[in-house]
Amino acid sequence: RPHAASSSERPLRLHPAEKLPPRVEHVVAETGGTLRTLLPRVIPGSPRVDETAVRQLVALGAVYYAERPPPRDLAGVPRALRPKRVRDPDQEVLPGSYCRVHVHPKRFPAADAVDWRARVVAHGEDWVVVDKPPGVSVNPTVDNAVECAAALV
């Protein structure tokens, strides 16, 4: 009879049964590699972050990368030097580089339950009016660039 996985063995999935509190991990890479292979080795805690979770977090827009760790206060730091949202889980990571991982991103489940084409009230060449349902962000958030009206319309 199979045993139930403990929470430390259970991998993170982005639609967890229970709501998880916000969690952000700041990682300075000691070695190189790809995000999907490096992050599971260096992110501690439970539920465990595995390669599948890294792919899901990257797809959601919850992982950022910079070749050098940024200062704590980003005021005055040029945009070009700030961490950028990662689009590819196979992105190469350099030793000494920085990753910010929103391990428990805010989720908007109502975004998946909507027929977005039916919600378009009017549109023009460079504008659109949408009857946005409650519980869905208008714009991308720092930890979720996908489940928002701007990305789904």
mmCIF file of C-alpha atoms in Angstrom:
data_model
loop_
_atom_site.group_PDB
_atom_site.id
_atom_site.type_symbol
_atom_site.label_atom_id
_atom_site.label_comp_id
_atom_site.label_asym_id
_atom_site.label_seq_id
_atom_site.Cartn_x
_atom_site.Cartn_y
_atom_site.Cartn_z
ATOM 1 C CA ARG A 1 0.000 0.000 0.000
ATOM 2 C CA PRO A 2 1.558 3.355 -0.999
ATOM 3 C CA HIS A 3 2.190 5.832 1.791
ATOM 4 C CA ALA A 4 1.087 9.455 1.642
ATOM 5 C CA ALA A 5 3.921 11.837 0.817
ATOM 6 C CA SER A 6 4.923 14.115 3.652
ATOM 7 C CA SER A 7 4.768 17.850 2.979
ATOM 8 C CA SER A 8 8.574 17.985 2.659
ATOM 9 C CA GLU A 9 8.492 15.265 -0.030
ATOM 10 C CA ARG A 10 5.477 16.652 -1.870
ATOM 11 C CA PRO A 11 6.406 18.900 -4.811
ATOM 12 C CA LEU A 12 4.934 22.361 -5.180
ATOM 13 C CA ARG A 13 2.105 22.686 -7.694
ATOM 14 C CA LEU A 14 0.617 26.003 -8.665
ATOM 15 C CA HIS A 15 -2.967 25.037 -7.883
ATOM 16 C CA PRO A 16 -2.465 23.801 -4.314
ATOM 17 C CA ALA A 17 -5.451 22.496 -2.375
ATOM 18 C CA GLU A 18 -4.756 24.991 0.411
ATOM 19 C CA LYS A 19 -3.947 28.663 -0.049
ATOM 20 C CA LEU A 20 -0.258 29.257 0.570
ATOM 21 C CA PRO A 21 1.083 32.451 2.180
ATOM 22 C CA PRO A 22 3.281 34.742 0.051
ATOM 23 C CA ARG A 23 6.833 33.421 -0.184
ATOM 24 C CA VAL A 24 9.760 34.962 -2.054
ATOM 25 C CA GLU A 25 13.221 33.396 -2.260
ATOM 26 C CA HIS A 26 16.281 35.468 -3.184
ATOM 27 C CA VAL A 27 19.049 33.296 -4.628
ATOM 28 C CA VAL A 28 22.640 34.192 -5.494
ATOM 29 C CA ALA A 29 23.917 31.337 -7.654
ATOM 30 C CA GLU A 30 27.113 29.695 -6.441
ATOM 31 C CA THR A 31 27.345 27.599 -9.611
ATOM 32 C CA GLY A 32 26.082 27.909 -13.158
ATOM 33 C CA GLY A 33 23.413 25.866 -14.901
ATOM 34 C CA THR A 34 19.866 26.353 -16.077
ATOM 35 C CA LEU A 35 17.110 27.772 -13.902
ATOM 36 C CA ARG A 36 15.113 24.541 -14.006
ATOM 37 C CA THR A 37 18.052 22.487 -12.706
ATOM 38 C CA LEU A 38 19.592 25.042 -10.328
ATOM 39 C CA LEU A 39 16.517 26.344 -8.481
ATOM 40 C CA PRO A 40 15.274 22.951 -7.191
ATOM 41 C CA ARG A 41 18.694 22.429 -5.577
ATOM 42 C CA VAL A 42 18.873 25.801 -3.816
ATOM 43 C CA ILE A 43 15.295 26.691 -2.815
ATOM 44 C CA PRO A 44 14.591 25.245 0.633
ATOM 45 C CA GLY A 45 11.313 24.508 2.317
ATOM 46 C CA SER A 46 8.063 22.761 1.801
ATOM 47 C CA PRO A 47 6.346 22.073 -0.465
ATOM 48 C CA ARG A 48 9.460 21.169 -2.450
ATOM 49 C CA VAL A 49 10.265 23.134 -5.620
ATOM 50 C CA ASP A 50 11.089 20.652 -8.403
ATOM 51 C CA GLU A 51 11.754 21.150 -12.137
ATOM 52 C CA THR A 52 8.033 21.040 -12.957
ATOM 53 C CA ALA A 53 7.338 23.758 -10.388
ATOM 54 C CA VAL A 54 10.151 25.902 -11.840
ATOM 55 C CA ARG A 55 8.639 25.547 -15.338
ATOM 56 C CA GLN A 56 5.215 26.526 -13.955
ATOM 57 C CA LEU A 57 6.594 29.498 -12.007
ATOM 58 C CA VAL A 58 8.475 30.765 -15.081
ATOM 59 C CA ALA A 59 5.357 30.353 -17.265
ATOM 60 C CA LEU A 60 3.357 32.340 -14.708
ATOM 61 C CA GLY A 61 5.949 35.134 -14.616
ATOM 62 C CA ALA A 62 7.050 34.558 -11.018
ATOM 63 C CA VAL A 63 10.827 34.267 -11.619
ATOM 64 C CA TYR A 64 13.253 37.165 -12.169
ATOM 65 C CA TYR A 65 16.958 37.126 -13.100
ATOM 66 C CA ALA A 66 19.877 39.560 -13.111
ATOM 67 C CA GLU A 67 23.547 38.915 -13.839
ATOM 68 C CA ARG A 68 24.445 40.692 -10.568
ATOM 69 C CA PRO A 69 22.518 40.973 -7.308
ATOM 70 C CA PRO A 70 20.705 44.339 -7.179
ATOM 71 C CA PRO A 71 20.990 46.721 -4.223
ATOM 72 C CA ARG A 72 18.215 46.496 -1.635
ATOM 73 C CA ASP A 73 16.916 49.924 -2.646
ATOM 74 C CA LEU A 74 16.287 50.055 -6.402
ATOM 75 C CA ALA A 75 15.815 53.842 -6.405
ATOM 76 C CA GLY A 76 18.233 55.271 -8.931
ATOM 77 C CA VAL A 77 19.155 51.869 -10.394
ATOM 78 C CA PRO A 78 18.722 51.956 -14.199
ATOM 79 C CA ARG A 79 16.014 49.599 -15.501
ATOM 80 C CA ALA A 80 18.618 47.772 -17.587
ATOM 81 C CA LEU A 81 20.346 46.610 -14.375
ATOM 82 C CA ARG A 82 17.211 45.510 -12.509
ATOM 83 C CA PRO A 83 16.126 41.865 -12.442
ATOM 84 C CA LYS A 84 14.021 40.929 -15.486
ATOM 85 C CA ARG A 85 11.114 38.515 -15.661
ATOM 86 C CA VAL A 86 12.328 35.166 -17.007
ATOM 87 C CA ARG A 87 10.562 33.639 -20.024
ATOM 88 C CA ASP A 88 12.557 30.398 -20.426
ATOM 89 C CA PRO A 89 13.158 27.815 -17.657
ATOM 90 C CA ASP A 90 16.257 26.677 -19.564
ATOM 91 C CA GLN A 91 17.851 30.113 -19.282
ATOM 92 C CA GLU A 92 21.508 29.838 -18.321
ATOM 93 C CA VAL A 93 22.414 31.102 -14.867
ATOM 94 C CA LEU A 94 25.914 32.455 -14.281
ATOM 95 C CA PRO A 95 27.823 31.963 -11.016
ATOM 96 C CA GLY A 96 27.240 35.034 -8.832
ATOM 97 C CA SER A 97 24.010 35.965 -10.614
ATOM 98 C CA TYR A 98 20.727 36.688 -8.832
ATOM 99 C CA CYS A 99 17.278 35.081 -9.024
ATOM 100 C CA ARG A 100 14.122 36.231 -7.267
ATOM 101 C CA VAL A 101 11.519 33.486 -7.125
ATOM 102 C CA HIS A 102 7.943 34.128 -6.010
ATOM 103 C CA VAL A 103 7.450 30.560 -4.778
ATOM 104 C CA HIS A 104 3.816 31.104 -3.753
ATOM 105 C CA PRO A 105 2.511 33.578 -6.351
ATOM 106 C CA LYS A 106 -0.892 35.172 -5.956
ATOM 107 C CA ARG A 107 -3.382 33.238 -8.043
ATOM 108 C CA PHE A 108 -6.535 34.432 -9.799
ATOM 109 C CA PRO A 109 -8.524 31.224 -10.476
ATOM 110 C CA ALA A 110 -11.481 33.220 -11.810
ATOM 111 C CA ALA A 111 -9.316 34.133 -14.821
ATOM 112 C CA ASP A 112 -9.496 30.548 -16.116
ATOM 113 C CA ALA A 113 -13.273 30.335 -15.725
ATOM 114 C CA VAL A 114 -14.072 33.209 -18.112
ATOM 115 C CA ASP A 115 -14.867 33.304 -21.827
ATOM 116 C CA TRP A 116 -12.772 36.420 -22.460
ATOM 117 C CA ARG A 117 -14.019 36.940 -26.039
ATOM 118 C CA ALA A 118 -17.568 37.148 -24.737
ATOM 119 C CA ARG A 119 -16.440 39.752 -22.171
ATOM 120 C CA VAL A 120 -15.230 42.235 -24.818
ATOM 121 C CA VAL A 121 -17.816 45.030 -24.852
ATOM 122 C CA ALA A 122 -16.202 47.215 -27.520
ATOM 123 C CA HIS A 123 -12.832 47.638 -29.211
ATOM 124 C CA GLY A 124 -10.981 49.950 -31.517
ATOM 125 C CA GLU A 125 -7.622 50.026 -33.238
ATOM 126 C CA ASP A 126 -5.688 50.695 -30.025
ATOM 127 C CA TRP A 127 -8.196 50.184 -27.204
ATOM 128 C CA VAL A 128 -10.573 47.604 -25.769
ATOM 129 C CA VAL A 129 -13.397 47.718 -23.223
ATOM 130 C CA VAL A 130 -13.815 44.535 -21.201
ATOM 131 C CA ASP A 131 -16.473 43.524 -18.690
ATOM 132 C CA LYS A 132 -13.871 42.189 -16.248
ATOM 133 C CA PRO A 133 -15.202 39.745 -13.665
ATOM 134 C CA PRO A 134 -14.411 40.241 -9.977
ATOM 135 C CA GLY A 135 -11.413 38.386 -8.631
ATOM 136 C CA VAL A 136 -9.218 38.993 -11.682
ATOM 137 C CA SER A 137 -6.441 41.571 -11.820
ATOM 138 C CA VAL A 138 -6.533 44.116 -14.647
ATOM 139 C CA ASN A 139 -2.752 44.263 -15.093
ATOM 140 C CA PRO A 140 0.048 41.779 -14.433
ATOM 141 C CA THR A 141 1.223 41.576 -10.833
ATOM 142 C CA VAL A 142 4.856 41.212 -9.752
ATOM 143 C CA ASP A 143 4.343 37.466 -9.269
ATOM 144 C CA ASN A 144 1.707 36.651 -11.911
ATOM 145 C CA ALA A 145 1.837 38.068 -15.443
ATOM 146 C CA VAL A 146 -0.616 35.581 -16.935
ATOM 147 C CA GLU A 147 -3.868 35.535 -14.956
ATOM 148 C CA CYS A 148 -4.964 39.097 -15.673
ATOM 149 C CA ALA A 149 -7.339 40.791 -18.083
ATOM 150 C CA ALA A 150 -4.519 42.518 -19.987
ATOM 151 C CA ALA A 151 -2.882 39.181 -20.832
ATOM 152 C CA LEU A 152 -6.071 37.239 -21.543
ATOM 153 C CA VAL A 153 -8.015 39.611 -23.796
#
